[in-house]
Coordinates of C-alpha atoms in Angstrom, one line a residue:
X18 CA 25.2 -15.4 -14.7
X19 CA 27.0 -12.3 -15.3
X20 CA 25.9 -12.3 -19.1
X21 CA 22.5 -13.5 -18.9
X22 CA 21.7 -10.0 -16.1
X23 CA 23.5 -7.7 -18.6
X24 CA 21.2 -9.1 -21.2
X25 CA 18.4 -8.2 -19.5
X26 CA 16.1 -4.9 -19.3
X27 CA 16.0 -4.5 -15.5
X28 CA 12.6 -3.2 -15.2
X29 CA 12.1 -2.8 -11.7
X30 CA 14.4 -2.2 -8.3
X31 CA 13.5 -2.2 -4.8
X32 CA 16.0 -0.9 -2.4
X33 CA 15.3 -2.7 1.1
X34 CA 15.1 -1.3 4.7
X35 CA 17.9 -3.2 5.9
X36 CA 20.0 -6.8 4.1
X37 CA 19.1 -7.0 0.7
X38 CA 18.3 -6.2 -2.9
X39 CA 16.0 -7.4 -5.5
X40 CA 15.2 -6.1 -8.8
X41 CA 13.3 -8.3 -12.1
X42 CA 13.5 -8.0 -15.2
X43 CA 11.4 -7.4 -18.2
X44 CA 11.5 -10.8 -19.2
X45 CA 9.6 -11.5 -15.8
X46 CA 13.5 -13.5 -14.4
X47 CA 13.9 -12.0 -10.4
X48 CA 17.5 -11.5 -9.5
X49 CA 18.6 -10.5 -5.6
X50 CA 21.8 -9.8 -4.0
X51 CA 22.9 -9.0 -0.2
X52 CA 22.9 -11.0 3.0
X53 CA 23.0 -14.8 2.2
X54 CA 19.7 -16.2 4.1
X55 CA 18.3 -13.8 2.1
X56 CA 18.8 -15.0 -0.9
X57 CA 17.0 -18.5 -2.3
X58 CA 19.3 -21.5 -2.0
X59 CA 16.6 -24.4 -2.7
X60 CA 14.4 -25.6 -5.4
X61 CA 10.6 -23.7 -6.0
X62 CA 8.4 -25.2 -3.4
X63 CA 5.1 -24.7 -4.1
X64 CA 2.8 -26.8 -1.5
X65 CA 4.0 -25.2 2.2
X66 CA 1.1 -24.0 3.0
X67 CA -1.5 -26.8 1.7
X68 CA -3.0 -29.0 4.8
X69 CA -2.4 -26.3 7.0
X70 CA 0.0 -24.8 9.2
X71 CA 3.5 -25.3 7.7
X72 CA 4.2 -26.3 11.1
X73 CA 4.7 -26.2 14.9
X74 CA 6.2 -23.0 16.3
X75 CA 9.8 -23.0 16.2
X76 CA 9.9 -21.6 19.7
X77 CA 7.1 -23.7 20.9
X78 CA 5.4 -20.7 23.0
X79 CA 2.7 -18.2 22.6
X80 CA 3.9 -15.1 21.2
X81 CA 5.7 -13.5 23.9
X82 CA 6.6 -9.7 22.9
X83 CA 5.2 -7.5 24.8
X84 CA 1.4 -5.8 23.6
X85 CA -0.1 -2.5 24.3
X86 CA -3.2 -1.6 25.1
X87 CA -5.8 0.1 23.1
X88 CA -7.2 3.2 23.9
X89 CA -11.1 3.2 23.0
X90 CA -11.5 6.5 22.2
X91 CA -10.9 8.2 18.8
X92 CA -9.8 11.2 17.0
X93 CA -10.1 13.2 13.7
X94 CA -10.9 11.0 11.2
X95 CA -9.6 7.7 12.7
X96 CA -12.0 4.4 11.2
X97 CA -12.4 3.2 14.5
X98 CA -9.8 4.6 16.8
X99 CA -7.1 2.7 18.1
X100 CA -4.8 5.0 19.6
X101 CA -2.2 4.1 22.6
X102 CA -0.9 7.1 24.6
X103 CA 2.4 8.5 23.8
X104 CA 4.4 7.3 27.4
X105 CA 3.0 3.7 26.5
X106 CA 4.4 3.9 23.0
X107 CA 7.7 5.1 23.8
X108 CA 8.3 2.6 26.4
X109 CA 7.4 -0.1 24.3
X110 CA 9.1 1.2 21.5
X111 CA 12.3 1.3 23.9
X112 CA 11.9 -2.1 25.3
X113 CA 11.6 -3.8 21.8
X114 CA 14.8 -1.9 20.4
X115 CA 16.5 -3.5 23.6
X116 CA 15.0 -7.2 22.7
X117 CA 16.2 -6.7 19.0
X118 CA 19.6 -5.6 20.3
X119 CA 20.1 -8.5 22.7
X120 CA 18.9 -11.0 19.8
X121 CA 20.5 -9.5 17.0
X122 CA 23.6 -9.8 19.1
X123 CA 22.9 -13.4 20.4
X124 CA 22.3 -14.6 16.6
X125 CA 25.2 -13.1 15.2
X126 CA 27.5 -14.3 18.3
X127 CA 26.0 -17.9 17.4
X128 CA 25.9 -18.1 13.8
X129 CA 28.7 -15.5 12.5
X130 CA 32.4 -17.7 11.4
X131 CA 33.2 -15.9 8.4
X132 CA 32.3 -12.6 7.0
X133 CA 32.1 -13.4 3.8
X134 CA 30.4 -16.9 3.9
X135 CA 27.2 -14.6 4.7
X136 CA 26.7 -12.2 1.7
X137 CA 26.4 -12.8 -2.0
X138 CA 28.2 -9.7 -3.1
X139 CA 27.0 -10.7 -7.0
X140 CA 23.2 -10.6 -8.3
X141 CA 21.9 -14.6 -8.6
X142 CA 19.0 -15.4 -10.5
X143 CA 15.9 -17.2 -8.4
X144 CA 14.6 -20.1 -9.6
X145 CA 10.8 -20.3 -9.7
X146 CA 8.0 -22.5 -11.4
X147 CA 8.3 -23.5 -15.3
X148 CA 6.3 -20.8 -17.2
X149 CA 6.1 -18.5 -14.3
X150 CA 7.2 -14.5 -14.9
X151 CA 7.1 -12.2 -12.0
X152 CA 6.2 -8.3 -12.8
X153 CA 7.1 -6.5 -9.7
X154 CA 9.0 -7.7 -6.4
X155 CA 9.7 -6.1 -2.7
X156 CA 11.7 -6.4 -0.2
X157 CA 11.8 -6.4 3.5
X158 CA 14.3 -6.7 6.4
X159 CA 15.0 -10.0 5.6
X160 CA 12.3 -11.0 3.6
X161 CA 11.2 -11.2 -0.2
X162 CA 7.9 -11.0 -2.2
X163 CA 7.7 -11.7 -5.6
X164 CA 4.3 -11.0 -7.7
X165 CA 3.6 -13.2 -11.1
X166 CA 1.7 -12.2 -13.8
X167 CA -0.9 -14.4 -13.2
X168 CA -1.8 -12.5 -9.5
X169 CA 0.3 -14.7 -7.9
X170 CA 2.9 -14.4 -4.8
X171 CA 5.6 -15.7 -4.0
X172 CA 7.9 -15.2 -1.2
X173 CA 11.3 -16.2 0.9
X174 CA 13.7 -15.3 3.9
X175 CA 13.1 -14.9 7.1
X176 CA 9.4 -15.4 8.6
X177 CA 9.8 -15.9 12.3
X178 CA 6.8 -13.2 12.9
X179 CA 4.4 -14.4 9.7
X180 CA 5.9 -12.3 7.9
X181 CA 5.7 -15.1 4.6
X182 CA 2.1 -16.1 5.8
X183 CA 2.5 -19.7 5.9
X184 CA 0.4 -20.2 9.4
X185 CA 3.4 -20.1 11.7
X186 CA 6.9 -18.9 12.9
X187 CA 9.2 -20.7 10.7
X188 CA 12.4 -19.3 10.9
X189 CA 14.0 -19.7 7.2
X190 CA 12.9 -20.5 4.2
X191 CA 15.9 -20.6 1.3
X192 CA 13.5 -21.8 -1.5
X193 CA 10.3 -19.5 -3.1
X194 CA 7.1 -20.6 -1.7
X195 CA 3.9 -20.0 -3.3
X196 CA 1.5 -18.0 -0.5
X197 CA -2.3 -18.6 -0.5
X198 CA -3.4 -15.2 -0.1
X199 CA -7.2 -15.8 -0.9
X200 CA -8.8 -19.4 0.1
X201 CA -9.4 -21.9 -3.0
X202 CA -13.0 -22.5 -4.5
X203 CA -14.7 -24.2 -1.3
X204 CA -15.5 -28.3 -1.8
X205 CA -18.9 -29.6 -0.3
X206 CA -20.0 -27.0 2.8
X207 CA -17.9 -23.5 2.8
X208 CA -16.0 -22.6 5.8
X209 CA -14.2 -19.1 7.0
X210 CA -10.3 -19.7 7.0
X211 CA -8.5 -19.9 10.6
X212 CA -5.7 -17.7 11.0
X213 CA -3.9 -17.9 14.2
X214 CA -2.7 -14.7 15.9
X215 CA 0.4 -15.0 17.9
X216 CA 0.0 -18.4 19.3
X217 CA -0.8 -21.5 17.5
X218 CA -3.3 -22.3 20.0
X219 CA -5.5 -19.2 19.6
X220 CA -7.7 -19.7 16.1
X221 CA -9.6 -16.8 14.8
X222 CA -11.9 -16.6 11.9
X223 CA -10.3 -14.8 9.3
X224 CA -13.0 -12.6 6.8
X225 CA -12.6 -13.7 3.4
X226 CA -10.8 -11.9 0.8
X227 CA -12.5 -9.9 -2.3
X228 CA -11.1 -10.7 -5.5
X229 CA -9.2 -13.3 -7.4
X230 CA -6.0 -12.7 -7.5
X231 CA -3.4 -10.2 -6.4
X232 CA -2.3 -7.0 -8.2
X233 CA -0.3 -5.4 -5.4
X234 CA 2.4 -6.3 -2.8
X235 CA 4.7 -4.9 -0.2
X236 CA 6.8 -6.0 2.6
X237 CA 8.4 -4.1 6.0
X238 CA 10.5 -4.5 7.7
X239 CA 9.0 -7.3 9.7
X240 CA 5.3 -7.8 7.8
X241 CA 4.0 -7.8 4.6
X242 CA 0.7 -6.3 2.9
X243 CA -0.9 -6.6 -0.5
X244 CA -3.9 -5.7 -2.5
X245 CA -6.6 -7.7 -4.4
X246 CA -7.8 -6.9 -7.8
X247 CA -11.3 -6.0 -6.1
X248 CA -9.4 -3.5 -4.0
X249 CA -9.2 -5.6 -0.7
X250 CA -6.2 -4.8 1.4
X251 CA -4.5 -7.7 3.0
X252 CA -2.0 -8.0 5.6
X253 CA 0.7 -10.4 8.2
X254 CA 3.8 -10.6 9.9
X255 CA 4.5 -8.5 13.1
X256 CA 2.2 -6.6 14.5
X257 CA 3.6 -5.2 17.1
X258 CA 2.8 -1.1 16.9
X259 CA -0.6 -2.2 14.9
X260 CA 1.5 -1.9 11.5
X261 CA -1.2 -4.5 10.5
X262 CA -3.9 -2.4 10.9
X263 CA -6.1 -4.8 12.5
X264 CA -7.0 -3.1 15.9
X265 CA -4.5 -4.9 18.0
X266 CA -0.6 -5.3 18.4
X267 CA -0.7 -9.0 17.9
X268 CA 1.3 -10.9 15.1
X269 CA -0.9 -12.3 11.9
X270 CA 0.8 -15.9 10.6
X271 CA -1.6 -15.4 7.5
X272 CA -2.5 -13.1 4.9
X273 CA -6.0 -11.0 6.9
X274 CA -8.2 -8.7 5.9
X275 CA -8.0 -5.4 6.6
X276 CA -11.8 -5.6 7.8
X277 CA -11.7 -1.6 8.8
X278 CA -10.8 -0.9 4.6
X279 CA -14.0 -3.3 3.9
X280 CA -16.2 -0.7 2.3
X281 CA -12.7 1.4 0.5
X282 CA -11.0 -0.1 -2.7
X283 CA -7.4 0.2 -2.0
X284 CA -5.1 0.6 -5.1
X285 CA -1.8 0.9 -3.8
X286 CA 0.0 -0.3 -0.5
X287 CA 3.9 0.4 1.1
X288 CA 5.5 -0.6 4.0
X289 CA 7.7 0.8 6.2
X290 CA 10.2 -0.4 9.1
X291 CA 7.0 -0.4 11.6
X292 CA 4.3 1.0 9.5
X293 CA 2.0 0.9 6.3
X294 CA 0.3 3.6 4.1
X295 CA -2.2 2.8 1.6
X296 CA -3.8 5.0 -1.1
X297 CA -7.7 4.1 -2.1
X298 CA -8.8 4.4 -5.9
X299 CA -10.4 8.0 -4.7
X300 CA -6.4 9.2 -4.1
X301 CA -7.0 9.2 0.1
X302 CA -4.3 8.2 2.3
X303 CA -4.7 5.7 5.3
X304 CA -1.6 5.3 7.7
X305 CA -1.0 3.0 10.5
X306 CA 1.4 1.6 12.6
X307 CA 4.1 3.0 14.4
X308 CA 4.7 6.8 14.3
X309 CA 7.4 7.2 16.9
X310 CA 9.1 9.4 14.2
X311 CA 5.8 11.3 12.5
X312 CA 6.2 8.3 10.0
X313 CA 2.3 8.5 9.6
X314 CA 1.9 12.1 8.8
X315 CA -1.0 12.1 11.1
X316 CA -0.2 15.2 12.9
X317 CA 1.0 13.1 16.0
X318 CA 3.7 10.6 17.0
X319 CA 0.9 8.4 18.6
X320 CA 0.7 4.9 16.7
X321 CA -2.1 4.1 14.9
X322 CA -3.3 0.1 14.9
X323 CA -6.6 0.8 12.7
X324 CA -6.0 2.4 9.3
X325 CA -6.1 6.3 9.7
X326 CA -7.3 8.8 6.9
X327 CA -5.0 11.7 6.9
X328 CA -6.7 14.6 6.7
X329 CA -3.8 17.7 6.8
X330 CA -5.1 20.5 5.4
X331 CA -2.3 20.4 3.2
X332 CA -3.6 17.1 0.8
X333 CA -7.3 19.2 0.8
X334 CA -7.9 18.9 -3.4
X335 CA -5.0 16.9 -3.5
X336 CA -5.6 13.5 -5.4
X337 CA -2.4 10.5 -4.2
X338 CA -1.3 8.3 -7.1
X339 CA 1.8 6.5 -5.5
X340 CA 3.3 6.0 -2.1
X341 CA 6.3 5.1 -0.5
X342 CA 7.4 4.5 2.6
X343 CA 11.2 4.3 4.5
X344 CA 12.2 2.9 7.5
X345 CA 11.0 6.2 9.4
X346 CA 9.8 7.8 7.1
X347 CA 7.0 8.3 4.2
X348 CA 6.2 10.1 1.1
X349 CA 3.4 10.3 -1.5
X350 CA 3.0 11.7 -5.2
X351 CA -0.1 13.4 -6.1
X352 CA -1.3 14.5 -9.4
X353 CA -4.3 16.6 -10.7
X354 CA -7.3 16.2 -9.0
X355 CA -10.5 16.0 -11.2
X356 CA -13.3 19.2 -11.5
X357 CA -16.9 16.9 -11.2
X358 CA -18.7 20.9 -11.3
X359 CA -19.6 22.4 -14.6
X360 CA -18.4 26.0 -15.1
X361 CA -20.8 28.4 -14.0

């Protein structure tokens, strides 16, 4: 293992949020590293998702974490609004870090013998479909996403929040799945996809995704986004502070439009701990989820669950190219922006 990774052009790196690392090579071979449920233990499985939900709730219950509510009104250049006020955010914010605490305790009290039985201190090479090559990867908390050449994703880990979008709260998955991000060709009468939002027993209609095939991904620390070759932003996982972006705080099992981006061609997406930033092919910037740290850049530390254009005076004439986002934390590159006005 040791000589086939030195032999290797490692071509790309991402450093995750919290448990593990990833990088692939330029021969398209993924190699990761870190906390052991992280890292795939199984053979390539690549029909989860086909007849359905993957299956029933692991906990058997409606999604119970607590939701905010949605203020109606808007501000600046908010898409449709979607703000919650700041006493609201905080106290949610304060009583989810106390959940996480209790059950990051509990599962480590439960499962924890041996140190070292839990982290593969050594990269290990993933095993994927013959004849597949991945070009980029991401990681998340405790979650991986792997993009092919063909437009392709696949993904592993943890996915208790639909944060893998297989339709439901699966817990682990130790072997690459492939994720239907956009439905198949339709057979005999076309209908919309059912996603369901926090409880298996609440279907909505999903709007269907523009484009064939995906050019863009990006996990959190809890969710995961990517972007269709037509410029369609997709998102699932937790959904807790609207990180999302669909105008509520519920969880998505499955890979949703972004229906507030319909009309802007997204190029590049990043996710954060609890938010996400995307940049449109004009160079704008559109934050949303969680900004209990100014994460959002939106002048505020009120979350944001409908995409948000920033508008600082700062980015007037300025033209984004990439974007990047930390735990708490974002940043952007811009380059030169172009002169449409001939010289007088």
């Amino acid at each position: 293992m040791k000589q086939a990774f030195s032999h290797n052009c490692v071509e790309f790196i991402w450093k995750s949020q919290q448990s593990l690392s990833v990088s692939n090579t330029d021969t398209g071979e993924v190699y990761t590293w870190g906390w052991k449920e992280c890292v795939p233990s199984g053979k390539v499985t690549r029909d989860l998702v086909s007849g359905g939900s993957f299956q029933k709730d692991i906990a058997g219950k409606p999604n119970t974490l607590p939701t905010e509510q949605v203020s109606p009104r808007s501000r600046g250049s908010n898409i449709s609004g979607g703000l919650v006020s700041r006493t609201e955010n905080r106290k949610a914010g304060e009583e989810m870090a106390k959940r996480r605490r209790i059950a990051a305790a509990k599962e480590e009290s439960e499962g924890l013998t041996s140190g070292d039985e839990f982290f593969t201190v050594s990269p290990c090479l993933v095993t994927l479909g013959p004849g597949v090559r991945i070009t980029s990867v991401a990681a998340g908390g405790r979650h991986t996403l792997a993009l092919s050449d063909m437009g392709q994703v696949w993904g592993w880990g943890y996915g208790g929040e639909g944060q893998l979008g297989l339709g439901s709260r699966i817990k682990m998955v130790s072997s690459p799945h492939l994720i239907q991000c956009m439905e198949p060709p339709a057979s005999g009468k076309e209908r919309p996809p059912v996603v369901h939002r926090g409880s298996l027993n609440a279907p909505v209609q999903v709007p269907k995704a523009a484009g064939s095939y995906i050019k863009g991904i990006a996990c959190g620390g809890r969710h995961s986004a990517v972007v269709t070759d037509n410029g369609a932003l997709l998102s699932f996982g937790w959904g807790l502070y609207g990180q999302c972006g669909q105008g509520s705080t519920t969880d998505l099992l499955r890979p949703t439009c972004v229906s507030s981006l319909s009309s802007i061609k997204v190029e590049r997406v990043a996710a954060g701990l609890w938010h996400t930033l995307c940049i449109s092919v004009d160079g704008h910037v559109y934050a949303f989820g969680g900004n209990q740290f100014g994460q959002l850049g939106t002048g505020s530390d009120q979350l944001e669950t409908l995409p948000k254009l920033l508008d600082a005076p700062l980015l007037d004439d300025k033209h984004a190219k990439t974007v990047s986002c930390g735990a708490r934390h974002s940043a952007i590159l811009t380059g030169m922006t172009t002169q449409l006005n001939d010289p007088a």
